[in-house]
Amino acid sequence: MVALSLKISIGNVVKTMQFEPSTMVYDACRIIRERIPEAPAGPPSDFGLFLSDDDPKKGIWLEAGKALDYYMLRNGDTMEYRKKQRPLKIRMLDGTVKTIMVDDSKTVTDMLMTICARIGKGP
């Protein structure tokens, strides 16, 4: 099988890496952490691969349990290795602001479930 050559972006650093198309996304993230010293430290579950688009409002997070070939990636595609967790500020009806960590790789529905559970308003 022919190796897939992908550009991996971590902050301002872009490295080209070779992967087998059958490599699982989780394993690709592990390889990136091992081979690129600029990869941020932290729990592996907090990081993932994001396939960005020319339009900054578009792009997809690759699911850890799927193989790279599932996403029909081509040689030279650029992927971002970045943190999935980010703080989200929510203004409550009484004017207070709560900050909740959300997982950007989840769907909006899943995010809303997390938000509601954390602010004490279950579905």
PDB file of C-alpha atoms in Angstrom:
ATOM      1  CA  MET A   1       0.000   0.000   0.000  1.00  0.00           C
ATOM      2  CA  VAL A   2       1.300   3.484  -0.859  1.00  0.00           C
ATOM      3  CA  ALA A   3       2.064   5.798   2.057  1.00  0.00           C
ATOM      4  CA  LEU A   4       0.001   8.934   2.457  1.00  0.00           C
ATOM      5  CA  SER A   5       2.062  12.135   2.761  1.00  0.00           C
ATOM      6  CA  LEU A   6       0.289  14.712   4.952  1.00  0.00           C
ATOM      7  CA  LYS A   7       1.336  18.122   6.228  1.00  0.00           C
ATOM      8  CA  ILE A   8       0.807  18.366   9.972  1.00  0.00           C
ATOM      9  CA  SER A   9       0.412  21.881  11.373  1.00  0.00           C
ATOM     10  CA  ILE A  10       1.115  22.561  15.036  1.00  0.00           C
ATOM     11  CA  GLY A  11       0.922  26.265  15.746  1.00  0.00           C
ATOM     12  CA  ASN A  12       3.390  27.921  13.341  1.00  0.00           C
ATOM     13  CA  VAL A  13       5.246  24.668  12.604  1.00  0.00           C
ATOM     14  CA  VAL A  14       4.327  22.534   9.573  1.00  0.00           C
ATOM     15  CA  LYS A  15       5.912  19.086   9.154  1.00  0.00           C
ATOM     16  CA  THR A  16       5.330  16.558   6.392  1.00  0.00           C
ATOM     17  CA  MET A  17       4.730  13.028   7.661  1.00  0.00           C
ATOM     18  CA  GLN A  18       4.062   9.684   5.998  1.00  0.00           C
ATOM     19  CA  PHE A  19       1.172   7.488   7.143  1.00  0.00           C
ATOM     20  CA  GLU A  20      -0.327   4.266   5.915  1.00  0.00           C
ATOM     21  CA  PRO A  21      -3.876   5.032   4.688  1.00  0.00           C
ATOM     22  CA  SER A  22      -5.213   2.321   7.027  1.00  0.00           C
ATOM     23  CA  THR A  23      -3.741   4.096  10.098  1.00  0.00           C
ATOM     24  CA  MET A  24      -6.382   4.913  12.676  1.00  0.00           C
ATOM     25  CA  VAL A  25      -6.679   8.615  13.561  1.00  0.00           C
ATOM     26  CA  TYR A  26      -5.910   7.826  17.222  1.00  0.00           C
ATOM     27  CA  ASP A  27      -2.652   6.115  16.179  1.00  0.00           C
ATOM     28  CA  ALA A  28      -1.762   8.991  13.823  1.00  0.00           C
ATOM     29  CA  CYS A  29      -2.104  11.403  16.768  1.00  0.00           C
ATOM     30  CA  ARG A  30       0.154   9.159  18.869  1.00  0.00           C
ATOM     31  CA  ILE A  31       2.778   9.097  16.088  1.00  0.00           C
ATOM     32  CA  ILE A  32       2.612  12.892  15.801  1.00  0.00           C
ATOM     33  CA  ARG A  33       3.134  13.289  19.571  1.00  0.00           C
ATOM     34  CA  GLU A  34       6.136  10.932  19.428  1.00  0.00           C
ATOM     35  CA  ARG A  35       7.850  12.402  16.346  1.00  0.00           C
ATOM     36  CA  ILE A  36       7.208  16.138  16.535  1.00  0.00           C
ATOM     37  CA  PRO A  37       8.839  17.817  19.539  1.00  0.00           C
ATOM     38  CA  GLU A  38       6.657  20.932  19.103  1.00  0.00           C
ATOM     39  CA  ALA A  39       3.504  18.889  19.831  1.00  0.00           C
ATOM     40  CA  PRO A  40       1.893  20.266  22.996  1.00  0.00           C
ATOM     41  CA  ALA A  41       1.998  18.128  26.121  1.00  0.00           C
ATOM     42  CA  GLY A  42      -1.155  16.942  27.809  1.00  0.00           C
ATOM     43  CA  PRO A  43      -3.556  14.023  27.862  1.00  0.00           C
ATOM     44  CA  PRO A  44      -3.816  12.429  24.389  1.00  0.00           C
ATOM     45  CA  SER A  45      -7.617  12.518  24.609  1.00  0.00           C
ATOM     46  CA  ASP A  46      -7.480  16.345  24.645  1.00  0.00           C
ATOM     47  CA  PHE A  47      -5.961  16.536  21.145  1.00  0.00           C
ATOM     48  CA  GLY A  48      -7.092  15.564  17.675  1.00  0.00           C
ATOM     49  CA  LEU A  49      -6.669  16.129  13.954  1.00  0.00           C
ATOM     50  CA  PHE A  50      -8.629  18.889  12.268  1.00  0.00           C
ATOM     51  CA  LEU A  51      -8.935  18.991   8.485  1.00  0.00           C
ATOM     52  CA  SER A  52      -9.371  22.664   7.706  1.00  0.00           C
ATOM     53  CA  ASP A  53     -10.904  24.206   4.625  1.00  0.00           C
ATOM     54  CA  ASP A  54     -10.102  27.368   2.676  1.00  0.00           C
ATOM     55  CA  ASP A  55     -13.180  28.849   4.341  1.00  0.00           C
ATOM     56  CA  PRO A  56     -12.253  29.327   8.044  1.00  0.00           C
ATOM     57  CA  LYS A  57     -15.844  28.531   9.055  1.00  0.00           C
ATOM     58  CA  LYS A  58     -15.593  25.054   7.538  1.00  0.00           C
ATOM     59  CA  GLY A  59     -13.561  21.995   8.384  1.00  0.00           C
ATOM     60  CA  ILE A  60     -13.990  18.684  10.164  1.00  0.00           C
ATOM     61  CA  TRP A  61     -12.528  16.914  13.148  1.00  0.00           C
ATOM     62  CA  LEU A  62     -11.323  13.417  12.336  1.00  0.00           C
ATOM     63  CA  GLU A  63     -12.825  10.766  14.594  1.00  0.00           C
ATOM     64  CA  ALA A  64     -10.262   8.801  16.614  1.00  0.00           C
ATOM     65  CA  GLY A  65     -11.870   5.446  15.779  1.00  0.00           C
ATOM     66  CA  LYS A  66     -11.749   5.840  11.991  1.00  0.00           C
ATOM     67  CA  ALA A  67      -8.919   5.181   9.552  1.00  0.00           C
ATOM     68  CA  LEU A  68      -7.297   8.007   7.595  1.00  0.00           C
ATOM     69  CA  ASP A  69      -8.511   6.513   4.293  1.00  0.00           C
ATOM     70  CA  TYR A  70     -12.123   6.935   5.495  1.00  0.00           C
ATOM     71  CA  TYR A  71     -11.695  10.686   4.939  1.00  0.00           C
ATOM     72  CA  MET A  72     -10.357  10.327   1.363  1.00  0.00           C
ATOM     73  CA  LEU A  73      -7.272  12.370   2.165  1.00  0.00           C
ATOM     74  CA  ARG A  74      -4.830  13.162  -0.623  1.00  0.00           C
ATOM     75  CA  ASN A  75      -1.070  13.576  -0.591  1.00  0.00           C
ATOM     76  CA  GLY A  76      -0.201  17.090   0.496  1.00  0.00           C
ATOM     77  CA  ASP A  77      -3.388  17.731   2.500  1.00  0.00           C
ATOM     78  CA  THR A  78      -2.747  19.883   5.578  1.00  0.00           C
ATOM     79  CA  MET A  79      -4.163  18.822   8.910  1.00  0.00           C
ATOM     80  CA  GLU A  80      -3.944  20.636  12.215  1.00  0.00           C
ATOM     81  CA  TYR A  81      -2.981  18.763  15.365  1.00  0.00           C
ATOM     82  CA  ARG A  82      -4.694  20.802  18.013  1.00  0.00           C
ATOM     83  CA  LYS A  83      -6.456  20.801  21.339  1.00  0.00           C
ATOM     84  CA  LYS A  84     -10.116  19.812  21.198  1.00  0.00           C
ATOM     85  CA  GLN A  85     -11.061  21.386  24.513  1.00  0.00           C
ATOM     86  CA  ARG A  86     -11.733  25.121  24.757  1.00  0.00           C
ATOM     87  CA  PRO A  87     -13.417  27.424  27.258  1.00  0.00           C
ATOM     88  CA  LEU A  88     -16.877  28.690  26.317  1.00  0.00           C
ATOM     89  CA  LYS A  89     -18.345  31.670  28.160  1.00  0.00           C
ATOM     90  CA  ILE A  90     -22.092  31.556  28.683  1.00  0.00           C
ATOM     91  CA  ARG A  91     -24.086  34.539  29.894  1.00  0.00           C
ATOM     92  CA  MET A  92     -26.929  33.414  32.116  1.00  0.00           C
ATOM     93  CA  LEU A  93     -30.336  35.100  32.316  1.00  0.00           C
ATOM     94  CA  ASP A  94     -29.403  36.720  35.631  1.00  0.00           C
ATOM     95  CA  GLY A  95     -26.378  38.383  33.964  1.00  0.00           C
ATOM     96  CA  THR A  96     -23.706  36.136  35.454  1.00  0.00           C
ATOM     97  CA  VAL A  97     -21.147  34.533  33.164  1.00  0.00           C
ATOM     98  CA  LYS A  98     -20.134  30.897  33.490  1.00  0.00           C
ATOM     99  CA  THR A  99     -17.138  29.409  31.712  1.00  0.00           C
ATOM    100  CA  ILE A 100     -17.422  25.780  30.646  1.00  0.00           C
ATOM    101  CA  MET A 101     -14.870  23.628  28.848  1.00  0.00           C
ATOM    102  CA  VAL A 102     -16.377  22.163  25.665  1.00  0.00           C
ATOM    103  CA  ASP A 103     -15.046  19.631  23.176  1.00  0.00           C
ATOM    104  CA  ASP A 104     -14.947  21.271  19.725  1.00  0.00           C
ATOM    105  CA  SER A 105     -14.823  17.875  18.029  1.00  0.00           C
ATOM    106  CA  LYS A 106     -18.334  17.037  19.213  1.00  0.00           C
ATOM    107  CA  THR A 107     -21.548  17.879  17.407  1.00  0.00           C
ATOM    108  CA  VAL A 108     -23.593  20.883  18.538  1.00  0.00           C
ATOM    109  CA  THR A 109     -26.162  18.495  20.035  1.00  0.00           C
ATOM    110  CA  ASP A 110     -23.496  16.801  22.153  1.00  0.00           C
ATOM    111  CA  MET A 111     -22.083  20.194  23.189  1.00  0.00           C
ATOM    112  CA  LEU A 112     -25.516  21.373  24.302  1.00  0.00           C
ATOM    113  CA  MET A 113     -25.960  18.229  26.390  1.00  0.00           C
ATOM    114  CA  THR A 114     -22.614  18.920  28.093  1.00  0.00           C
ATOM    115  CA  ILE A 115     -23.408  22.602  28.626  1.00  0.00           C
ATOM    116  CA  CYS A 116     -26.847  21.880  30.101  1.00  0.00           C
ATOM    117  CA  ALA A 117     -25.466  19.179  32.398  1.00  0.00           C
ATOM    118  CA  ARG A 118     -22.696  21.455  33.678  1.00  0.00           C
ATOM    119  CA  ILE A 119     -24.875  24.487  34.386  1.00  0.00           C
ATOM    120  CA  GLY A 120     -27.374  22.309  36.184  1.00  0.00           C
ATOM    121  CA  LYS A 121     -30.198  22.373  33.655  1.00  0.00           C
ATOM    122  CA  GLY A 122     -30.534  18.774  32.519  1.00  0.00           C
ATOM    123  CA  PRO A 123     -32.533  17.940  29.377  1.00  0.00           C
TER     124      PRO A 123
END
